[in-house]
XYZ file of C-alpha atoms in Angstrom:
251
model
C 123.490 -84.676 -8.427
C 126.258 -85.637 -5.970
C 126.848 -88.693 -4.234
C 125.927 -87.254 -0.990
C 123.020 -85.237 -2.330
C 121.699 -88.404 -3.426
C 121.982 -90.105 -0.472
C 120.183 -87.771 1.392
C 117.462 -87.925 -1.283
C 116.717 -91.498 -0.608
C 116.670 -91.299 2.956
C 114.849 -88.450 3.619
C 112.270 -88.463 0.586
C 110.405 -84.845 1.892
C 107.305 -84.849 1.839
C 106.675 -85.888 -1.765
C 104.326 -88.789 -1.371
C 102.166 -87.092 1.000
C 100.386 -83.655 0.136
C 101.247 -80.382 -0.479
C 101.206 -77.331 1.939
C 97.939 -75.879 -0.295
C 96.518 -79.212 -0.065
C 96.349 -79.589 3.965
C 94.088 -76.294 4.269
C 93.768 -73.903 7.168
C 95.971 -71.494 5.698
C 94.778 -68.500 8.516
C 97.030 -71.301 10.887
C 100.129 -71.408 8.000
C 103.371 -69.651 9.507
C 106.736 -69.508 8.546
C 109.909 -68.833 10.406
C 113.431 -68.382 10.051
C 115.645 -71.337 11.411
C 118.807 -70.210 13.609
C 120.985 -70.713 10.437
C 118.215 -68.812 8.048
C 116.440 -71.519 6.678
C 112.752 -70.895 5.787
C 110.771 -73.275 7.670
C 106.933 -73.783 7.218
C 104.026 -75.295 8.820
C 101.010 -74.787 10.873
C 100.774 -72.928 14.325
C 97.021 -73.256 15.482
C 97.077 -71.139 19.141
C 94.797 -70.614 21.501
C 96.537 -68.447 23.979
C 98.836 -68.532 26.787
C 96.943 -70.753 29.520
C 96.895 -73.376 26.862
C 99.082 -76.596 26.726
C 101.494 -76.771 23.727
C 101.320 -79.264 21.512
C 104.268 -80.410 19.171
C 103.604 -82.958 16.605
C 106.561 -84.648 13.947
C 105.901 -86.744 10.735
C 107.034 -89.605 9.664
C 109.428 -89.787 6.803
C 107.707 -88.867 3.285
C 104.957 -87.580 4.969
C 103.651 -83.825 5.294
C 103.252 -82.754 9.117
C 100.034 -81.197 7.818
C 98.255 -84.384 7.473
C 97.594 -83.497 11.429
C 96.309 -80.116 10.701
C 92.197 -81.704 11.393
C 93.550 -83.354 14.881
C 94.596 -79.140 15.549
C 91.382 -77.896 14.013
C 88.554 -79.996 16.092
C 90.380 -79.683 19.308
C 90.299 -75.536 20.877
C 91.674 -77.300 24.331
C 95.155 -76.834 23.444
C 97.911 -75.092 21.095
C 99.192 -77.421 18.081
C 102.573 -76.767 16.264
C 103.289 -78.263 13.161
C 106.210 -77.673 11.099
C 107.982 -79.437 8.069
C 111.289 -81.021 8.459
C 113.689 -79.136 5.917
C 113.290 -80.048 2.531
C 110.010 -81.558 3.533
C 106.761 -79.365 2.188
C 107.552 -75.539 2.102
C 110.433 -76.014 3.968
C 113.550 -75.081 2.506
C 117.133 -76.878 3.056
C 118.541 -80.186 3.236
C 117.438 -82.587 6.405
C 119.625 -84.039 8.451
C 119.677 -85.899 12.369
C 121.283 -82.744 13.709
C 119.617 -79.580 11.914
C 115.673 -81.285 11.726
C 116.391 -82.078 16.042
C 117.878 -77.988 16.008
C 114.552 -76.549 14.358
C 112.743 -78.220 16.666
C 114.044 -76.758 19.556
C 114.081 -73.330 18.109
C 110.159 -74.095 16.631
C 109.277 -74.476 20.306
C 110.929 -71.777 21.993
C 109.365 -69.541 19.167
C 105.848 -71.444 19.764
C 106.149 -70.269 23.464
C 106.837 -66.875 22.381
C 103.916 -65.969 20.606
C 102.089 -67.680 22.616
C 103.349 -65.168 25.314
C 104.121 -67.778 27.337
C 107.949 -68.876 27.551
C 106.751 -71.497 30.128
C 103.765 -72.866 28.411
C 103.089 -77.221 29.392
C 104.399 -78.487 26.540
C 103.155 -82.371 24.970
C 105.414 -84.037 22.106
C 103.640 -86.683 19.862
C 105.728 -88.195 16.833
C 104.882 -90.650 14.131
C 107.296 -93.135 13.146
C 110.660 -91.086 11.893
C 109.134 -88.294 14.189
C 108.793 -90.400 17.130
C 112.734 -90.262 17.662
C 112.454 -86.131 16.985
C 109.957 -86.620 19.745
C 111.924 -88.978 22.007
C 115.098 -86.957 21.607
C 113.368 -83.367 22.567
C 111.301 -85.327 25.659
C 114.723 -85.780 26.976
C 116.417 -82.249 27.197
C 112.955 -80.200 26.643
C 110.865 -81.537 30.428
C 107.345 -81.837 28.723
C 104.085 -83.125 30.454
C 103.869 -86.081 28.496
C 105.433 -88.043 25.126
C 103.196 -90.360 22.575
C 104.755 -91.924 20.009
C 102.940 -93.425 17.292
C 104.356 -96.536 15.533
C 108.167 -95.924 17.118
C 111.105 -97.669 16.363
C 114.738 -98.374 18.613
C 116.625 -96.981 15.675
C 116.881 -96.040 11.840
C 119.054 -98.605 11.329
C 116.925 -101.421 12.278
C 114.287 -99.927 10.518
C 116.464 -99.857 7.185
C 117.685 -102.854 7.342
C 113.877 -104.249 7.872
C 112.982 -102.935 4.200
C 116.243 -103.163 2.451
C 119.442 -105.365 3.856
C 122.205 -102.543 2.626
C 119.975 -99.446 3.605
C 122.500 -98.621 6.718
C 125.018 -97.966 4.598
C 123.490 -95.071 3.759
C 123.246 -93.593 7.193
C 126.907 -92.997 8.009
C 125.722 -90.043 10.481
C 122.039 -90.219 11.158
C 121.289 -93.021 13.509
C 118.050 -91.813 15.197
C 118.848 -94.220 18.162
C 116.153 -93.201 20.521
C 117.104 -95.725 22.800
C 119.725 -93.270 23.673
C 117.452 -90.826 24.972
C 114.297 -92.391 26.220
C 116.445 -93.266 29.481
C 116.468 -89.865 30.033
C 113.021 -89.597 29.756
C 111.222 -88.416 33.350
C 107.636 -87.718 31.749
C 104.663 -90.408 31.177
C 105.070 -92.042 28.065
C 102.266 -93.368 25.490
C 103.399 -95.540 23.084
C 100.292 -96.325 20.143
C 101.364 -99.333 18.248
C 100.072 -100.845 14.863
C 99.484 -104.446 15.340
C 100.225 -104.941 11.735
C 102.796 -102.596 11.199
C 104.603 -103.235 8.196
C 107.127 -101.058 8.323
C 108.465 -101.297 12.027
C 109.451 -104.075 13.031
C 107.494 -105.223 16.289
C 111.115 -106.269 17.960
C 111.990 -102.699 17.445
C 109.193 -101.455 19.300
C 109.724 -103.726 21.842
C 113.237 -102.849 22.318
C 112.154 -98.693 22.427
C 109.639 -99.681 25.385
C 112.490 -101.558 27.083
C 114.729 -98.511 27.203
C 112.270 -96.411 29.395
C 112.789 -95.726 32.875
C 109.271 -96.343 33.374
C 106.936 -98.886 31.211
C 105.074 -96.795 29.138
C 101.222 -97.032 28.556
C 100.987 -99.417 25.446
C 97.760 -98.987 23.149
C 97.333 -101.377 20.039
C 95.066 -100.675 16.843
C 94.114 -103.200 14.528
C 96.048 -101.431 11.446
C 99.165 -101.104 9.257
C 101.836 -98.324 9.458
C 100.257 -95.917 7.524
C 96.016 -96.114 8.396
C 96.837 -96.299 12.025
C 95.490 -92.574 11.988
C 91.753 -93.445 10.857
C 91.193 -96.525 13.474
C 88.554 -96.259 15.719
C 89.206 -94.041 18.722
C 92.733 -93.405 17.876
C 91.950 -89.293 17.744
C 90.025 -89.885 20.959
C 93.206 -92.176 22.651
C 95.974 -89.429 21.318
C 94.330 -86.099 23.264
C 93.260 -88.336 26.609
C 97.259 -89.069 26.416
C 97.546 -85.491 26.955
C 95.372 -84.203 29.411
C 93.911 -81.167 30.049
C 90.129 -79.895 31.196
C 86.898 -81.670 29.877
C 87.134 -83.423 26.839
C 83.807 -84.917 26.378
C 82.900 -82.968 23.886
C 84.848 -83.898 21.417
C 83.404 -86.827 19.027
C 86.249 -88.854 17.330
C-alpha cells in the first residue's frame, strides 16, 4: 500500500468498526447514487414527500451513518438523508475534506429532487467528524437550523488530543469549522457529552465561541460514543428541529 494510501487509511478508518449496510436494516429506504465524479455512493433516503422538512445527518469517523436509520424510522414528521462518506459502508472511493464536503452538496440537491421539491427546509445534524460536514454546509447551504453532536474547533486539536504526532498526518484536511460557523445565520444546537473522551471540552468551547450567535448548549451525562442512548437525547435532537406536533413521539 502507498504511503499516502496509508495515511488516508488511518485517518479516515470507514466505517469498519461500526456495522455494515445489511446490518442497519430498512433496506425499502437503501439508495444509491452517482457522485459528480462517478463514485457510487450509498445510504438511506427515508421521504415523506415534498411539504416535508429535509433532514441531513453525517457520522462520525469509523462509524456507519446508518446507525441513525431508527431516529428516520420512528419519526414520519420529516424527510431523513443518510449517506456514507466514500470508502465508508457501501460507498465506494477514497475520503477526503474536499470530495466527502462535494457529495454532500450534490446528496442534497438530489434529496430535494426526488423529493420534488428543489426548495424543501432543509436541517443539518452531525456527530463528531460530521459535525464539521455539518458546520461547513450550514454556511453556504441557508438551512432552518444546525445540531451538532459532540463537535470539535478542528481535526487537528482533536488528533493531537489522542495521539501527539497525529497532525502530521493531515497535511490537507483540517476540518476547521471555526472557519465557517461565522458564517453561520441559522439557530444552532450544540449537544455535548459531559464526559466526552474523545473531544476535548476546550475544543468545544472554542467551536461555540466562533458563532455569531451563542448557540443553545444541551449536556448528557455520557461519553463520546453512548451519547445517542441517554435519556431524552432522541426527544432533544427533533425539538431542535421543529416542525408540527411532536407529542406523539415516545423517546
Amino acid at each position: 500500500m502507498c504511503s499516502s494510501c496509508a495515511t488516508k487509511k488511518l485517518v479516515y478508518p470507514g466505517s469498519r468498526m461500526e456495522l455494515p449496510d445489511a446490518a442497519c436494516g430498512y433496506p425499502e429506504q437503501a439508495i444509491a447514487l452517482q457522485a459528480e465524479d462517478g463514485t457510487q455512493l450509498r445510504g438511506w433516503f427515508f421521504n415523506r414527500g415534498a411539504n416535508t422538512p429535509l433532514v441531513a445527518m453525517y457520522g462520525g469517523n469509523g462509524m456507519n451513518v446508518g446507525s441513525f436509520t431508527h431516529i428516520a424510522a420512528a419519526d414520519p414528521t420529516r424527510s431523513y438523508l443518510l449517506m456514507n462518506y466514500r470508502g465508508y459502508g457501501g460507498s465506494a472511493g477514497v475520503p477526503s475534506e474536499e470530495k466527502i464536503m462535494a457529495d454532500a452538496r450534490y446528496a442534497i440537491r438530489y434529496a430535494r429532487t426526488l423529493m420534488g421539491n428543489p426548495g424543501a427546509q432543509l436541517y443539518l445534524a452531525g456527530y463528531s467528524l460530521g459535525s464539521s460536514v455539518a458546520t461547513q454546509l450550514a454556511a453556504t447551504e441557508n438551512p432552518a437550523g444546525l445540531v451538532l453532536i459532540c463537535p470539535f474547533d478542528s481535526m487537528t486539536s482533536v488528533a493531537c488530543n489522542i495521539v501527539p504526532f497525529f497532525p502530521r498526518l493531515l497535511p490537507l484536511d483540517k476540518w476547521q469549522s471555526t472557519k465557517y460557523a461565522p458564517l453561520v445565520t441559522c439557530p444552532v444546537t450544540i449537544m455535548r457529552a459531559d464526559y466526552d473522551d474523545v473531544v476535548p471540552a476546550n475544543s468545544t468551547e472554542k467551536l461555540i465561541r466562533a458563532f455569531r450567535t451563542t448557540p443553545v448548549i444541551r449536556h448528557y451525562p455520557a461519553n463520546h460514543n453512548n451519547v445517542f442512548t441517554t435519556a431524552g437525547f432522541t426527544r432533544d435532537l427533533l425539538q431542535a428541529m421543529p416542525v408540527t406536533d411532536q407529542s406523539r413521539f415516545d423517546f
